[in-house]
Amino acid sequence: MSSRTLPSRTSNANNRRSNVAAFARRWIPGVYHALASVATSKLWITGVCHALASVATLTWVGDAMAAETPELMFPVPEFSDHPIPTATVPEVQGQIAPLLDVAILFAALCLASYFTLVSRSRRNVLLLTIASLLWFGFWRQGCVCPIGATQNVALAVFDPTYVVPLTVVAFFILPLVFTLFFGRTFCASVCPLGAMQELIAVRSVAVPRWLDHSLGLVAYIYLGAAVIFAATRTGFIICRYDPFIAFFRLGGNADMLIFGSCILLIGVFVGRPYCRYLCPYGAILRVLSCFSKWRLSIPPGTCINCQLCEDACPYGAIHPPTVAQTPAARRRGKRQFGFALLAAPFLVAGFWWLGTTLAVPLAQWHPESRLAEQVRLEELGVAETTTDASDAFRGSPRSVDDLYQSALTRRNDFVTLGGLLGAWTGLVIGFKLIYLSVRRRREDYQADRAGCVSCGRCYWYCPVEKVRLGLISDVSEALPDGRTPGGPLVQLTVGGKKP
Amino acid sequence: MSGEQQTDRRGFLADGARVVGVVSAGVLGGYLAGQRGQAEENRWQIDPDKCVGCGNCATHCVLDESAVKCVQCFDMCGFCNRCTGYYTLDGLDSRDTAAEDLLCPTEAIIRTFVEGKAGQNFYEYTIDTDACIGCAMCVKGCALMNGSLYLQVMHDRCVNCNECAIAVACPSDAFVNVSADKPYRLKRIALGVMRQKAGKSDTAAQKLLGQVHADE
């Protein structure tokens, strides 16, 4: 098409021209056909009619109007008793007062923390979970959510032209602050995505430790990628790959539905797969939860080491008491710690380098980079067909060089950004190795500081808790056959392995 | 004794981290709130000068019924008898209002006779917004002539997603962020006419201009 070489006009005018060209191609296959076609062509008839109409109307069209709209093919007529109406557009309608949303989130967080830490009621936590799923999920359709708010905040920090709504800021910060004081009570019963998975975790199997730790790293890498893509306006990938938004809205594209269904299906057997292995906001909360002032404690009194809570936890977040280490094991542990410390800088450097090599695929996430590549292929004559985007580009006044330049600049930016993402990945892996090589002493069964989502399932199983509630008079009544309080503990956990 | 010391040290570290966390959350919140004071929040809108009428708006919106609808800018309309936004090119000849001759798949364009003058009949074309699905068939048709029909995101319907699903699918980069107090757009050539109208104390035009974001 030739429109690129013409001086800039509106795309609309180009559009019109290209359509006319399409007609010409359609109606003029040969000389004979051309003559025959022109005689019968609708375009020709319309053209002549409109030409006549133009002449007829030109006399009573206001001069000012004609001067103001030189690009109109047919001037606006002036009627004797019919003023030209003005287009109307509806007013902006907020669905709900933004403050109300924040107030409800705050109330839900307070209730969640109260139910988990003070009243210790799994039943109430569960009820709140269902309520949150209905309100934040199905009624508010999963938007605004703190997980996605991460991207808005990232964009607002890196791009001052973007204005982040205060609701979104509140949604991002409130759960963080609550987590610093009460642990991940947000994950337990406020987050609609967590609630969805909480309710379907019915046949959980234990995930091997090495796999659990490795997959857990994905969330941090996802977080890094989401921040980079949001900050460069490449895309909001957390929203694009939100697992349950299609269910909340009762509609969505096939990818969303398939991904969501897979997460749900896996979630039946592996507790909360999205929260544990993907959720970028969960990744932040994991870290903050390690420093929380108060957190869920399993038995209200003295732990009888019956292991029921560990079996009951679908998220593998309860650790057994540790046994005394042999001097050899302690030396080995120290060596591991040393190696992990030494390896960390190399991991950061290595992954930084790896990240810089990924600039091209990373930049491809931006639609403009894909357009530039398509246009390049078309210019080289390699592309077999044009795309909607490249057609639209040809119709726009923008030059090919400008597009290329912009794509090249972006690619260079992504060398740096890819390096940063790589370094972040290396840092996360390094930290994980160091964290794993540090040994912690536990006298009884304890919830993992990072992994525990404060769902309170363990309360339902803890015999000490049952005694407190007056459901049973003695802890032994709650124990399965052959298990005695504290009895099998030493045999059970020798070498960190269960029989 | 050493165990207690360790607990104390750990507690101290946790306290320190907590204080740092709360303070940095506060600083972040304050910074973002301060930044917000300088401008309005954003909304999605279609730049009608960039729109190519691909039809993605009808199918990619997360709402069951797309928030994108057609708008008729009467001040650009020729009130043509043979409207290429109303009739299919085959229908232009017969000017029959049978379904196969009309472009709009949902009969959302209402054609009313206005006046006959100089041997010409003039018709007004209005959009039934509730019936419109934002498919842009008429927009493409009208682009052959004056291009008075154009698509807009209707802000009584739009839920203002973080990442507009249509914007992701838009081939011509026509989705732009506009401020929430002026969340609509006009074609560039209509702006002048509208300003002129508003200058003649036309309240409807003044109202529309108040809703329209114009960057020149």
Short mmCIF file of C-alpha atoms in Angstrom, two decimals, chain B:
data_model
loop_
_atom_site.label_atom_id
_atom_site.label_comp_id
_atom_site.label_asym_id
_atom_site.label_seq_id
_atom_site.Cartn_x
_atom_site.Cartn_y
_atom_site.Cartn_z
CA MET B 1 20.85 -18.57 79.02
CA SER B 2 22.25 -18.66 75.53
CA GLY B 3 18.84 -19.81 74.26
CA GLU B 4 17.17 -16.81 75.84
CA GLN B 5 19.77 -14.49 74.38
CA GLN B 6 19.15 -15.99 70.98
CA THR B 7 15.40 -15.51 71.36
CA ASP B 8 15.98 -11.92 72.40
CA ARG B 9 18.21 -11.25 69.45
CA ARG B 10 15.72 -12.81 67.08
CA GLY B 11 12.90 -10.84 68.66
CA PHE B 12 14.90 -7.64 68.33
CA LEU B 13 15.59 -8.34 64.65
CA ALA B 14 11.94 -9.10 64.01
CA ASP B 15 10.90 -5.91 65.80
CA GLY B 16 13.37 -3.92 63.74
CA ALA B 17 12.19 -5.49 60.50
CA ARG B 18 8.60 -4.80 61.45
CA VAL B 19 9.28 -1.16 62.16
CA VAL B 20 11.15 -0.83 58.87
CA GLY B 21 8.28 -2.57 57.07
CA VAL B 22 5.57 -0.37 58.56
CA VAL B 23 7.57 2.80 57.96
CA SER B 24 8.34 1.92 54.35
CA ALA B 25 4.68 0.98 53.73
CA GLY B 26 3.73 4.37 55.16
CA VAL B 27 6.30 6.18 53.04
CA LEU B 28 5.15 4.36 49.91
CA GLY B 29 1.52 5.13 50.66
CA GLY B 30 2.31 8.77 51.37
CA TYR B 31 4.40 9.10 48.22
CA LEU B 32 1.70 7.60 46.03
CA ALA B 33 -1.02 9.66 47.68
CA GLY B 34 1.05 12.81 47.17
CA GLN B 35 1.66 11.92 43.55
CA ARG B 36 -2.03 11.41 43.09
CA GLY B 37 -2.75 14.98 44.12
CA GLN B 38 -1.29 16.22 40.83
CA ALA B 39 -3.68 14.54 38.41
CA GLU B 40 -6.94 12.70 38.00
CA GLU B 41 -7.32 8.96 37.86
CA ASN B 42 -7.29 7.23 34.52
CA ARG B 43 -9.94 5.60 32.42
CA TRP B 44 -9.75 3.64 29.19
CA GLN B 45 -10.94 5.27 25.99
CA ILE B 46 -10.70 4.72 22.27
CA ASP B 47 -8.99 7.34 20.16
CA PRO B 48 -11.43 7.39 17.24
CA ASP B 49 -8.75 8.77 14.92
CA LYS B 50 -6.69 5.63 15.47
CA CYS B 51 -9.53 3.08 15.48
CA VAL B 52 -9.63 0.86 12.41
CA GLY B 53 -12.92 -0.86 13.20
CA CYS B 54 -11.47 -4.37 13.47
CA GLY B 55 -14.35 -5.67 15.58
CA ASN B 56 -12.28 -6.83 18.55
CA CYS B 57 -14.20 -4.49 20.86
CA ALA B 58 -17.34 -6.59 20.51
CA THR B 59 -15.62 -9.83 21.46
CA HIS B 60 -12.72 -9.06 23.81
CA CYS B 61 -14.39 -7.06 26.58
CA VAL B 62 -14.58 -8.96 29.85
CA LEU B 63 -18.22 -7.96 30.20
CA ASP B 64 -20.81 -10.20 28.61
CA GLU B 65 -22.04 -7.18 26.68
CA SER B 66 -19.11 -5.07 25.59
CA ALA B 67 -18.71 -1.66 27.23
CA VAL B 68 -17.78 -0.29 23.81
CA LYS B 69 -20.64 1.23 21.84
CA CYS B 70 -21.02 3.24 18.70
CA VAL B 71 -21.53 7.00 18.88
CA GLN B 72 -23.02 9.08 16.09
CA CYS B 73 -21.37 12.46 15.72
CA PHE B 74 -24.24 14.23 13.94
CA ASP B 75 -22.06 17.24 13.23
CA MET B 76 -20.00 15.10 10.88
CA CYS B 77 -22.90 13.20 9.35
CA GLY B 78 -24.09 13.85 5.82
CA PHE B 79 -27.59 12.55 6.63
CA CYS B 80 -27.20 10.56 3.41
CA ASN B 81 -30.05 8.70 1.85
CA ARG B 82 -27.59 6.04 0.80
CA CYS B 83 -25.72 5.54 4.03
CA THR B 84 -22.77 3.18 3.79
CA GLY B 85 -22.85 2.77 7.55
CA TYR B 86 -26.47 1.68 7.47
CA TYR B 87 -26.71 -0.39 4.29
CA THR B 88 -24.45 -3.09 3.02
CA LEU B 89 -22.96 -2.26 -0.34
CA ASP B 90 -25.49 -4.57 -1.97
CA GLY B 91 -28.27 -3.02 0.05
CA LEU B 92 -27.39 0.48 -1.14
CA ASP B 93 -29.12 -0.14 -4.45
CA SER B 94 -32.41 -1.47 -3.24
CA ARG B 95 -32.43 0.58 -0.07
CA ASP B 96 -34.53 -2.20 1.34
CA THR B 97 -34.51 -2.47 5.13
CA ALA B 98 -34.55 -6.25 4.97
CA ALA B 99 -32.00 -7.72 7.37
CA GLU B 100 -29.63 -8.90 4.64
CA ASP B 101 -29.31 -5.38 3.31
CA LEU B 102 -28.43 -3.78 6.65
CA LEU B 103 -24.94 -3.66 8.08
CA CYS B 104 -25.85 -3.62 11.75
CA PRO B 105 -26.30 -7.16 13.06
CA THR B 106 -28.50 -6.04 15.93
CA GLU B 107 -30.64 -3.36 14.27
CA ALA B 108 -29.10 -0.79 16.58
CA ILE B 109 -29.17 1.99 13.98
CA ILE B 110 -32.48 3.82 13.74
CA ARG B 111 -33.14 5.62 10.46
CA THR B 112 -35.59 8.50 10.51
CA PHE B 113 -36.60 10.74 7.64
CA VAL B 114 -35.76 14.37 8.29
CA GLU B 115 -36.40 16.48 5.21
CA GLY B 116 -36.56 16.41 1.45
CA LYS B 117 -34.69 19.20 -0.24
CA ALA B 118 -33.47 19.86 -3.77
CA GLY B 119 -34.64 16.43 -4.87
CA GLN B 120 -32.73 14.78 -2.06
CA ASN B 121 -34.12 12.96 0.95
CA PHE B 122 -32.15 13.30 4.17
CA TYR B 123 -32.21 10.80 6.97
CA GLU B 124 -30.99 10.93 10.50
CA TYR B 125 -29.21 7.87 11.88
CA THR B 126 -29.24 7.40 15.64
CA ILE B 127 -27.70 4.59 17.66
CA ASP B 128 -29.79 2.50 20.00
CA THR B 129 -27.06 2.12 22.63
CA ASP B 130 -28.74 -0.79 24.39
CA ALA B 131 -28.83 -2.80 21.18
CA CYS B 132 -25.35 -1.84 19.97
CA ILE B 133 -22.67 -4.49 20.54
CA GLY B 134 -19.68 -2.41 19.44
CA CYS B 135 -18.86 -4.57 16.41
CA ALA B 136 -17.77 -1.56 14.34
CA MET B 137 -19.43 -2.77 11.13
CA CYS B 138 -21.13 0.60 10.73
CA VAL B 139 -17.94 2.41 11.72
CA LYS B 140 -16.10 0.73 8.88
CA GLY B 141 -18.96 1.40 6.49
CA CYS B 142 -19.20 5.04 7.47
CA ALA B 143 -15.44 5.43 7.07
CA LEU B 144 -16.06 5.16 3.31
CA MET B 145 -17.91 8.45 3.54
CA ASN B 146 -17.80 11.02 6.32
CA GLY B 147 -16.78 8.79 9.19
CA SER B 148 -19.27 10.26 11.63
CA LEU B 149 -19.83 6.95 13.41
CA TYR B 150 -17.13 6.02 15.89
CA LEU B 151 -16.62 3.73 18.86
CA GLN B 152 -16.33 4.82 22.48
CA VAL B 153 -15.92 3.04 25.79
CA MET B 154 -19.13 3.78 27.69
CA HIS B 155 -18.27 4.64 31.25
CA ASP B 156 -21.60 3.68 32.71
CA ARG B 157 -20.67 0.11 31.78
CA CYS B 158 -16.88 -0.09 31.77
CA VAL B 159 -15.47 -1.64 34.95
CA ASN B 160 -12.08 -0.02 34.29
CA CYS B 161 -9.95 -3.17 34.42
CA ASN B 162 -6.30 -2.84 35.27
CA GLU B 163 -5.40 -4.21 31.89
CA CYS B 164 -8.24 -3.64 29.44
CA ALA B 165 -8.69 -6.91 27.55
CA ILE B 166 -9.70 -5.02 24.42
CA ALA B 167 -6.64 -2.77 24.65
CA VAL B 168 -4.47 -5.90 24.63
CA ALA B 169 -6.26 -7.11 21.50
CA CYS B 170 -6.41 -3.72 19.76
CA PRO B 171 -4.33 -3.83 16.55
CA SER B 172 -3.98 -0.08 16.14
CA ASP B 173 -2.99 0.97 19.66
CA ALA B 174 -6.18 3.03 19.78
CA PHE B 175 -6.84 2.43 23.48
CA VAL B 176 -5.52 5.30 25.52
CA ASN B 177 -5.65 6.36 29.14
CA VAL B 178 -7.65 9.51 29.70
CA SER B 179 -8.44 11.26 32.95
CA ALA B 180 -11.62 10.16 34.69
CA ASP B 181 -13.15 13.64 34.74
CA LYS B 182 -13.01 13.85 30.93
CA PRO B 183 -13.16 10.24 29.86
CA TYR B 184 -14.36 10.57 26.26
CA ARG B 185 -12.84 11.42 22.92
CA LEU B 186 -13.97 13.15 19.73
CA LYS B 187 -12.50 12.86 16.29
CA ARG B 188 -10.07 15.68 15.81
CA ILE B 189 -12.04 17.25 12.99
CA ALA B 190 -15.23 17.26 15.11
CA LEU B 191 -13.58 19.18 17.94
CA GLY B 192 -13.62 22.49 16.07
CA VAL B 193 -17.28 22.17 15.13
CA MET B 194 -18.18 21.25 18.67
CA ARG B 195 -16.30 24.25 20.06
CA GLN B 196 -18.09 26.51 17.63
CA LYS B 197 -21.43 25.06 18.66
CA ALA B 198 -20.57 25.45 22.31
CA GLY B 199 -19.58 29.07 21.59
CA LYS B 200 -23.13 29.68 20.36
CA SER B 201 -24.29 28.69 23.86
CA ASP B 202 -25.46 25.26 22.78
CA THR B 203 -25.76 23.49 26.15
CA ALA B 204 -25.60 19.98 24.68
CA ALA B 205 -22.32 20.78 22.93
CA GLN B 206 -20.95 22.42 26.08
CA LYS B 207 -21.87 19.34 28.07
CA LEU B 208 -20.20 17.02 25.56
CA LEU B 209 -17.05 19.16 25.47
CA GLY B 210 -16.97 18.95 29.25
CA GLN B 211 -16.77 15.17 28.94
CA VAL B 212 -14.23 15.08 26.15
CA HIS B 213 -10.52 14.75 26.62
CA ALA B 214 -8.66 16.79 24.02
CA ASP B 215 -4.90 16.75 23.65
CA GLU B 216 -3.70 18.78 20.74
#
